[in-house]
Short mmCIF file of C-alpha atoms in Angstrom, two decimals:
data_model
loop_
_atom_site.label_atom_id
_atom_site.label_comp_id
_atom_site.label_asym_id
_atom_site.label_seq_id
_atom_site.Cartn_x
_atom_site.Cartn_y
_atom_site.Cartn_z
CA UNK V 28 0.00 0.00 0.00
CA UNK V 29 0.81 3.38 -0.08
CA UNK V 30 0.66 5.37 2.81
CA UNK V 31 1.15 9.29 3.28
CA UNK V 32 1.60 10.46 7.01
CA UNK V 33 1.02 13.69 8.04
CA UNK V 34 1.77 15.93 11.40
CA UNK V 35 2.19 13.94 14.91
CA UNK V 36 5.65 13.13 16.32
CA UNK V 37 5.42 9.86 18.17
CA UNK V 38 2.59 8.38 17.11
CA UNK V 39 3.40 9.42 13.68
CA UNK V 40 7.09 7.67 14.31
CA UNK V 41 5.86 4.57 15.38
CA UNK V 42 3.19 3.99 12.53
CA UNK V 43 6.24 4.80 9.93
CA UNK V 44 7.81 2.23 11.65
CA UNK V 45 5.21 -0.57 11.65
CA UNK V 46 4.17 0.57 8.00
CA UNK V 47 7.80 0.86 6.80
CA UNK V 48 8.68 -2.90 7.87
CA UNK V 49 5.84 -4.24 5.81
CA UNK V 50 7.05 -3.15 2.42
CA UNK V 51 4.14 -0.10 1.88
CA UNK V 52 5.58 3.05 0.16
CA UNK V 53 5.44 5.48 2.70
CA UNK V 54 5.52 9.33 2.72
CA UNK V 55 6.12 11.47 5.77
CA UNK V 56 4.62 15.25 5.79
CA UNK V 57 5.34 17.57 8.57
CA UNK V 58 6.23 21.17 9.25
CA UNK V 59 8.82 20.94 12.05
CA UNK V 60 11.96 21.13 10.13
CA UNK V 61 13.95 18.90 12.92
CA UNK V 62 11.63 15.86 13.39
CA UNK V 63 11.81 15.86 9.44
CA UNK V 64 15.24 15.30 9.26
CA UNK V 65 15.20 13.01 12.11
CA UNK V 66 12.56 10.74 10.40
CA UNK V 67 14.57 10.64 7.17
CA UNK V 68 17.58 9.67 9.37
CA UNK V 69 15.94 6.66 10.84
CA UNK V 70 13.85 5.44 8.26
CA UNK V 71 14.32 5.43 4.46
CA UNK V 72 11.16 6.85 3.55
CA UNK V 73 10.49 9.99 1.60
CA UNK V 74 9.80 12.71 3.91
CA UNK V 75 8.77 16.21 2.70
CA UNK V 76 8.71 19.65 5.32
CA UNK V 77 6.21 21.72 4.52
CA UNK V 78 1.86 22.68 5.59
CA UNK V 79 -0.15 19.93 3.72
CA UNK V 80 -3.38 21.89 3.82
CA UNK V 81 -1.53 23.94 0.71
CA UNK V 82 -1.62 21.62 -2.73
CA UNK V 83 2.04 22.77 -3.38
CA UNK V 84 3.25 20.08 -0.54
CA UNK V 85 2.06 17.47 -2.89
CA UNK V 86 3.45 18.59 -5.97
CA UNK V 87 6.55 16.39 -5.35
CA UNK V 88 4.59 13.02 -5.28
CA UNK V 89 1.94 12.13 -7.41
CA UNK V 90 -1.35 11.56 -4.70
CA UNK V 91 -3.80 9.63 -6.81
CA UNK V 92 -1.42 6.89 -6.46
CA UNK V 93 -1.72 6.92 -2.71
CA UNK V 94 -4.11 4.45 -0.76
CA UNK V 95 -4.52 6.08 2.59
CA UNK V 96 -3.53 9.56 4.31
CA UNK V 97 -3.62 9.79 7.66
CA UNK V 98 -3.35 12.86 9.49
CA UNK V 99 -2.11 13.45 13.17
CA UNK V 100 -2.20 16.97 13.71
CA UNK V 101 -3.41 18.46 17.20
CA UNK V 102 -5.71 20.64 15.37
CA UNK V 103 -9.25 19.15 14.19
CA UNK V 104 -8.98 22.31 11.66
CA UNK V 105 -5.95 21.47 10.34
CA UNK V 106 -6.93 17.40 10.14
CA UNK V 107 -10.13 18.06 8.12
CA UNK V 108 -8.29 20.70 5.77
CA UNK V 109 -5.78 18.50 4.77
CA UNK V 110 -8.25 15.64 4.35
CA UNK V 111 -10.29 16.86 2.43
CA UNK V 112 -7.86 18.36 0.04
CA UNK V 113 -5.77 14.77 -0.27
CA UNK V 114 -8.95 13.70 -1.25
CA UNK V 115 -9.38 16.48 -3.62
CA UNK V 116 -6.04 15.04 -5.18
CA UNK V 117 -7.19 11.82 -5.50
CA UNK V 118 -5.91 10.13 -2.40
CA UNK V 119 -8.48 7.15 -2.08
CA UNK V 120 -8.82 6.68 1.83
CA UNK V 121 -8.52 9.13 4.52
CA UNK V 122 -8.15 8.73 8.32
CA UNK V 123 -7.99 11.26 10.61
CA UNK V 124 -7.67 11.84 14.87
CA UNK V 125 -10.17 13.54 16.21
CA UNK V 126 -8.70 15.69 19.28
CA UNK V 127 -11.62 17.30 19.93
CA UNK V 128 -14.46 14.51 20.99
CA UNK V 129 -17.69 16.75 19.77
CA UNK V 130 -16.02 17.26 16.68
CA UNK V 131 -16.90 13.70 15.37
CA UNK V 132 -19.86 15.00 13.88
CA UNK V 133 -18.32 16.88 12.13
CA UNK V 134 -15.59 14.55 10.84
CA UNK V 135 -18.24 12.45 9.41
CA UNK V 136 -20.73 15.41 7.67
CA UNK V 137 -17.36 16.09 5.80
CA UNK V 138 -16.29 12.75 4.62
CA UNK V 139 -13.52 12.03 6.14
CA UNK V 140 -13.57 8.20 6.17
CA UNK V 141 -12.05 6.87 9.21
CA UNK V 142 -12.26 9.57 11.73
CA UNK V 143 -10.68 8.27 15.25
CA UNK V 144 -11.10 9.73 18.42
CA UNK V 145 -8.45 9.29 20.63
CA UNK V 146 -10.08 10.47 23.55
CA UNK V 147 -13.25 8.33 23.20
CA UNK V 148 -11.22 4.83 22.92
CA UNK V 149 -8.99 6.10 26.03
CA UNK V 150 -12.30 7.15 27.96
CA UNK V 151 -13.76 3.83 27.12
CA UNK V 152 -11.05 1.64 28.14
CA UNK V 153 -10.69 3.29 31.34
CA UNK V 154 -14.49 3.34 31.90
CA UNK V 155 -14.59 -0.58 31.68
CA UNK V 156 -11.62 -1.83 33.74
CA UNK V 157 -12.49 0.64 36.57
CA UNK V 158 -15.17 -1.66 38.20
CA UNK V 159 -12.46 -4.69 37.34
CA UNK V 160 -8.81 -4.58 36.43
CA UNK V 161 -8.65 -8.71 35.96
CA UNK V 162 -10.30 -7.66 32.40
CA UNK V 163 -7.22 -7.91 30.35
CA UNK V 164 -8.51 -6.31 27.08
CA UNK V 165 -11.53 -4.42 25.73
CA UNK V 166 -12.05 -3.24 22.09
CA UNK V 167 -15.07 -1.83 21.41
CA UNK V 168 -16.51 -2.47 18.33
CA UNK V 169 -18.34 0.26 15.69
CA UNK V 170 -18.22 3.13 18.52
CA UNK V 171 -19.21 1.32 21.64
CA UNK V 172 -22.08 -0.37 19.99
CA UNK V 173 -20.36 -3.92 21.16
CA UNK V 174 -17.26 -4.55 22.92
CA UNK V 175 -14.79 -7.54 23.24
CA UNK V 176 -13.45 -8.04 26.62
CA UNK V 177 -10.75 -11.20 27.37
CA UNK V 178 -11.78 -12.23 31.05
CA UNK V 179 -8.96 -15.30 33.46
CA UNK V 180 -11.22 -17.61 35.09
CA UNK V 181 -9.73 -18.33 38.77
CA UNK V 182 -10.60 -21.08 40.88
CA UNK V 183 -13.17 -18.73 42.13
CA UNK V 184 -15.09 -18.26 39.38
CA UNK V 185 -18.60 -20.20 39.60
CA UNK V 186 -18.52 -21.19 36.06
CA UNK V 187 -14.84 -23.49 36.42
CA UNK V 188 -15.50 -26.80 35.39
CA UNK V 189 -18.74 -26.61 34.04
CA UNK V 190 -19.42 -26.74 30.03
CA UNK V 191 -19.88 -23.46 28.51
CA UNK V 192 -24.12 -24.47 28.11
CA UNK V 193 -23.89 -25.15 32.05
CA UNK V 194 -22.35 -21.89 32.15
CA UNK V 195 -25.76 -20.23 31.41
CA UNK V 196 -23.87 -16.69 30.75
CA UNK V 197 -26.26 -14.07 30.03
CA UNK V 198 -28.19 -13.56 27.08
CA UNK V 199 -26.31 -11.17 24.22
CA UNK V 200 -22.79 -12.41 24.77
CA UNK V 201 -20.98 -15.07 23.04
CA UNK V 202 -17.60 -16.85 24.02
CA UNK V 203 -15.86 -16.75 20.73
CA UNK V 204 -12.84 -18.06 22.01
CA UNK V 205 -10.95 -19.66 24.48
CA UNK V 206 -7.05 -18.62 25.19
CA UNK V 207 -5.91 -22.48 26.77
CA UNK V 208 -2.06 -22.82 27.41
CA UNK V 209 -1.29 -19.93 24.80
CA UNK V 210 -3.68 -22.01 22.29
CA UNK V 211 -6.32 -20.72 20.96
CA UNK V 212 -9.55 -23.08 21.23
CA UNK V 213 -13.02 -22.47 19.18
CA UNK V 214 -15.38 -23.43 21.99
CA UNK V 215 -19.21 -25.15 21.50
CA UNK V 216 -21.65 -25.61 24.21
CA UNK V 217 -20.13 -28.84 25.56
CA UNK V 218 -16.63 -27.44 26.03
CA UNK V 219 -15.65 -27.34 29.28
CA UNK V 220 -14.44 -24.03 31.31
CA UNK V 221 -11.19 -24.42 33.08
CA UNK V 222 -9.15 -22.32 35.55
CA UNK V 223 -6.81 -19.93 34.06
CA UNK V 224 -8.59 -20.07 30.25
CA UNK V 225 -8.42 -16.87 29.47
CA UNK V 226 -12.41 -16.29 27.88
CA UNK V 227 -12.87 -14.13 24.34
CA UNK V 228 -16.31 -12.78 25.24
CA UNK V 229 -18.76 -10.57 22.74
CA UNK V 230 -20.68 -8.49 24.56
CA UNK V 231 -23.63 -5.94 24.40
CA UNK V 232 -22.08 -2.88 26.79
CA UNK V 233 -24.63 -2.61 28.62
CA UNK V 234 -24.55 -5.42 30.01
CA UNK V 235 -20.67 -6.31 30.35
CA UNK V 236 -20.68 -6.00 34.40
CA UNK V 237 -23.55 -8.64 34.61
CA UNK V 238 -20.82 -10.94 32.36
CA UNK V 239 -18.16 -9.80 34.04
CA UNK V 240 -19.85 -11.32 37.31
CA UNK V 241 -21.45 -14.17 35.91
CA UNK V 242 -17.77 -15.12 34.46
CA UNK V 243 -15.58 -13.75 37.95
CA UNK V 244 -18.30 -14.24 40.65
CA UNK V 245 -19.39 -11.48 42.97
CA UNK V 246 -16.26 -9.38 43.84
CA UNK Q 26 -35.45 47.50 3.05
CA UNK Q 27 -33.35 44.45 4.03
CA UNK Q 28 -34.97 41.99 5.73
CA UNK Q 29 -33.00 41.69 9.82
CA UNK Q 30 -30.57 39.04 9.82
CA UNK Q 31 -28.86 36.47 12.19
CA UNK Q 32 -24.95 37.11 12.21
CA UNK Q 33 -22.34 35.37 13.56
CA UNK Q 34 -18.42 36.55 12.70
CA UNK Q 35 -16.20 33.80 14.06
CA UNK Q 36 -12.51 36.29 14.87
CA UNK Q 37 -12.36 39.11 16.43
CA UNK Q 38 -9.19 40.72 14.28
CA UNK Q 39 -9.55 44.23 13.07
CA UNK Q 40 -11.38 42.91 10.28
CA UNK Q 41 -13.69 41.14 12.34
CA UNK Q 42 -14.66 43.27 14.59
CA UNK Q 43 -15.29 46.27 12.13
CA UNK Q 44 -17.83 44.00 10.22
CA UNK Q 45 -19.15 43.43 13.83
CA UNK Q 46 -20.18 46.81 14.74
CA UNK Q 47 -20.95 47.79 10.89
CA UNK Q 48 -23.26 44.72 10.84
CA UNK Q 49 -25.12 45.79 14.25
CA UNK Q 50 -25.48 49.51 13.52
CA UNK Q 51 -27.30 48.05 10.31
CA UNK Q 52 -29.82 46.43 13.17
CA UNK Q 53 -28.71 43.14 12.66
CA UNK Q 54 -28.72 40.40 15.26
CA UNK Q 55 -24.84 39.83 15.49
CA UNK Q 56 -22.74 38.09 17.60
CA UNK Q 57 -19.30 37.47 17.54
CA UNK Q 58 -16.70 34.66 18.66
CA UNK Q 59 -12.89 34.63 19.85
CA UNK Q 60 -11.15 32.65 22.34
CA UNK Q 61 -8.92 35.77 23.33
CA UNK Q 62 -11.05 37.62 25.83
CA UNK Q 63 -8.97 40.47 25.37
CA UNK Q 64 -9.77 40.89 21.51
CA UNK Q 65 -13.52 40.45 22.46
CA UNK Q 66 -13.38 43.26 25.32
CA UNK Q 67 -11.77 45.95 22.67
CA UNK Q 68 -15.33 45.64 20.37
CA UNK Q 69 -17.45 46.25 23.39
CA UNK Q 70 -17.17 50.24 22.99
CA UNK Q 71 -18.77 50.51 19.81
CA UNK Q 72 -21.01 47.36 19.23
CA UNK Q 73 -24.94 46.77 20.53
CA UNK Q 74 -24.31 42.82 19.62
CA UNK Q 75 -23.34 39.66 21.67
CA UNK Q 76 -19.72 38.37 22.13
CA UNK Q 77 -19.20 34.41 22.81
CA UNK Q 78 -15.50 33.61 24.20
CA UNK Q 79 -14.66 30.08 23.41
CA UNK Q 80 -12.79 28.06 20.93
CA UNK Q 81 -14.83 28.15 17.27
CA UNK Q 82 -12.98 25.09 16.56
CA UNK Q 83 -15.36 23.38 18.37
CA UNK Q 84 -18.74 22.41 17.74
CA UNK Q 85 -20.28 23.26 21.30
CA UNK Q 86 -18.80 26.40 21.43
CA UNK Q 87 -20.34 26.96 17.89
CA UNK Q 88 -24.10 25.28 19.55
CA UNK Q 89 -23.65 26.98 22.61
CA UNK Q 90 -22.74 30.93 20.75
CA UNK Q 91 -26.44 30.16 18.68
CA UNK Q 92 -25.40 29.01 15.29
CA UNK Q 93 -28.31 27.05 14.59
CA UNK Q 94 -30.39 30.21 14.50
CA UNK Q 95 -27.91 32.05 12.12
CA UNK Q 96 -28.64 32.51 8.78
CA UNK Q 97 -25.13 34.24 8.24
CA UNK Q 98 -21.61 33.06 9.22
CA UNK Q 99 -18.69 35.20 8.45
CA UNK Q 100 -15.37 32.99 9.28
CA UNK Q 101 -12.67 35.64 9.21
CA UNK Q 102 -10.13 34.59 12.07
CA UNK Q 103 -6.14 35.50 11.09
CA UNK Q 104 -5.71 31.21 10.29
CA UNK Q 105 -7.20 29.86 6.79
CA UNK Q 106 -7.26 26.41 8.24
CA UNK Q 107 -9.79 27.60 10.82
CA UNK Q 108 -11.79 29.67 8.34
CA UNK Q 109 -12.03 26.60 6.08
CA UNK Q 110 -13.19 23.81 8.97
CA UNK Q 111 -15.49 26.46 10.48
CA UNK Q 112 -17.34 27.17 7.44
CA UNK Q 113 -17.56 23.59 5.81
CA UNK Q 114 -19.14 22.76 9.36
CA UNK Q 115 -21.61 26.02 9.94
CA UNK Q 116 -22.70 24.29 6.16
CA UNK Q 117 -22.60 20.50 6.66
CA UNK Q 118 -23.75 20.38 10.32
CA UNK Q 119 -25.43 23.65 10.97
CA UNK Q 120 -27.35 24.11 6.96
CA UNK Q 121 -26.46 27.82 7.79
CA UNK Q 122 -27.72 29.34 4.75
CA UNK Q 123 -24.57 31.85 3.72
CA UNK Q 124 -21.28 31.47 5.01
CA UNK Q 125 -18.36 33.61 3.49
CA UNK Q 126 -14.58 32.64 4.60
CA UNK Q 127 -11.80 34.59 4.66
CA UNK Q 128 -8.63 33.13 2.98
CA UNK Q 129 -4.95 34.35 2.77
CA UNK Q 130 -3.96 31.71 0.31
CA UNK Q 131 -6.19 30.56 -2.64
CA UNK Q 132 -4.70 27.51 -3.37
CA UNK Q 133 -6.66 26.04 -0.37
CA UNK Q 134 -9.44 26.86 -1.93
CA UNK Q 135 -9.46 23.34 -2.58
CA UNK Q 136 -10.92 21.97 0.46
CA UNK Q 137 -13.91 23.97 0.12
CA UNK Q 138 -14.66 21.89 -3.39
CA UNK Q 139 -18.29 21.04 -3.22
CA UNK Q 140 -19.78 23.01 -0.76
CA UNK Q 141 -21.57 26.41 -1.88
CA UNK Q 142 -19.41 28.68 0.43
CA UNK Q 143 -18.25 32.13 -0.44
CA UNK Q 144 -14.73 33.17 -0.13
CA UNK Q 145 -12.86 36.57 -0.20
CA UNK Q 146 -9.12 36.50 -0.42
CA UNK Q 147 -8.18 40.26 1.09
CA UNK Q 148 -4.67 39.86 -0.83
CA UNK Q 149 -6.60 39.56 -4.28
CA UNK Q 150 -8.55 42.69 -3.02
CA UNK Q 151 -5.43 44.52 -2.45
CA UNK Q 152 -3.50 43.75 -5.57
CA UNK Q 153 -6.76 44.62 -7.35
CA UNK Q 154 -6.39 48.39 -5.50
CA UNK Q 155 -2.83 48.60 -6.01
CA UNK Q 156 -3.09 47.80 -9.59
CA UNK Q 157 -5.82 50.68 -9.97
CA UNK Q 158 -3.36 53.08 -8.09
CA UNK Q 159 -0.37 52.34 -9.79
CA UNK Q 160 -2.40 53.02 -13.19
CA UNK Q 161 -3.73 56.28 -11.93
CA UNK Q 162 0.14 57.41 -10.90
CA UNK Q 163 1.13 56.71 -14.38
CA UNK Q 164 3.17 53.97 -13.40
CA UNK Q 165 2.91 50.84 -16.07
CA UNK Q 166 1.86 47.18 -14.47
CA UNK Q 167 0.46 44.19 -15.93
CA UNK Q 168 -3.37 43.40 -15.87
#
């Protein structure tokens, strides 16, 4: 694929560096002369300094041939600007941060396709492991609308031992999977729940605390 | 007679702010938005209209300062980038009826593709002048 980059300093380092390893064509746009050269130091990518709201930046590379932009800049002005102009260019996909969390609206009206919202995820995450931190992981799926949360049984946990149909978990959740000695197992109703599986669970969110006890027992 | 209208001028620079009082001496509901309290205090002398401190950048402040009632949006802050996002969105999100934004550079013009949004570029304005001036003085310049 090819990938253009724009604005952000760390995150924007670290997803040249995943991107980079797996043999996309990656360009790097940002304004701050220094991290520029740094970048082109570290990686051999093509970096170019400069404001890629302005169609000048671009003039160097030919954007039509370009899968994705993805823009990191603190502002939300500066992200939809520069958007919406790549896609003026041709650029086929673009995905953007959203700093500002009632600016997603907004995002969205103007057709950015991905828009991300840092803040949302983060206030998620931290929203679900507050009332347990033995939930390792939680992803939530198409803004919140379902979440996947990985839950250790301990030898506490009423459900240890019985098969997942004994289990009787609540309604609108599904084990997809079963983490068993690092393997990973598809379960069906007669599998059996053992300590220390780690469970794959689906979940509606409003009802991930019932699972959450159902799975754990009362804390 | 011209029918009262709903204003709202998002920057409170010089040019801002003299469309603000203008725009209210014409009886005009007007109110105008800056995140610098200190640029929104100077207007106060000379202007009958409301002034909303906050960030225009943002869609509450935008809500919360009455933009759903306007059918007017003037985006003249100093930064094109701003201009650009907060008219596409007084458009997109708000269906504000006219929105004008101020733009130092035309080649970002761009961005605006597709959206019926009216933009004045005061550098075009002032070559225009000078070129009328320099004519008048005799001296020879290019259309």
């Amino acid at each position: 694929m090819n990938i253009i980059i724009v604005g952000g300093v760390k995150k924007a380092r670290y997803l040249i560096k995943t991107f980079a390893k797996n043999k996309n064509k990656v360009v790097f746009i940002n304004k701050d002369i220094k991290y520029c050269r740094l970048i082109e130091q570290e990686f051999e990518i093509k970096v170019i300094c400069g404001d890629a709201s302005k169609p000048n930046v671009f003039s160097s590379i030919e954007p039509e041939f370009y899968d994705i932009l993805i823009a990191l800049c603190p502002s939300d002005a500066d992200n939809i600007c520069i958007c919406r102009l790549a896609k003026e260019l041709g650029v086929k996909r673009t995905i953007s941060v959203v700093n500002n969390e009632c600016n997603k609206l907004a995002f969205k009206k103007l057709g950015i396709d991905t828009p991300i919202s840092v803040t949302g995820l983060i206030s998620t995450i931290i929203e679900k492991n507050a009332y347990t931190s033995r939930i390792e992981e939680l992803v939530s799926i198409d803004e919140g609308k379902a979440i996947i949360m990985e839950i250790e049984l301990d030898n506490e946990s009423p459900i240890v031992n019985k098969t997942l149909v004994e289990a009787k978990l609540p309604e609108d959740c599904s084990v997809s999977c079963i983490i068993r000695n690092g393997n990973a197992v598809i379960p069906r109703g007669g599998t059996v729940l053992l300590e220390k599986d780690k469970l794959v669970i689906i979940s509606l969110p409003e009802i991930s605390q019932k699972v959450v006890k159902a799975v754990r027992g009362a804390e | 007679m011209k029918d009262k209208k709903n204003i709202m001028i998002i920057g409170s620079g010089r040019l801002g702010s003299m469309l603000a009082k203008k725009l209210s001496q014409g009886d005009n509901d007007v109110t105008i938005v800056d995140y610098d309290e200190n640029a929104l205090s100077d207007i106060e002398m000379e202007f009958s209209g409301f002034t909303h401190l906050g960030d225009a950048t943002s869609l509450d402040t935008l809500v919360a300062a009455g933009i759903e009632k306007c059918d007017v949006v003037l985006c003249v802050t100093n930064n094109d980038n701003v201009n650009i996002f907060t008219a596409l969105v007084a458009k997109s999100v708000f269906n504000v009826n006219r929105v004008v934004a101020k733009l130092y550079e035309e080649s970002r013009t761009a961005a605006l593709n597709g959206y019926d949004i009216i933009t004045v570029f005061p550098s075009m304005l002032s070559i225009e002048a000078f070129h009328s001036c320099l004519g008048q003085i005799g001296v020879e310049n290019e259309d």
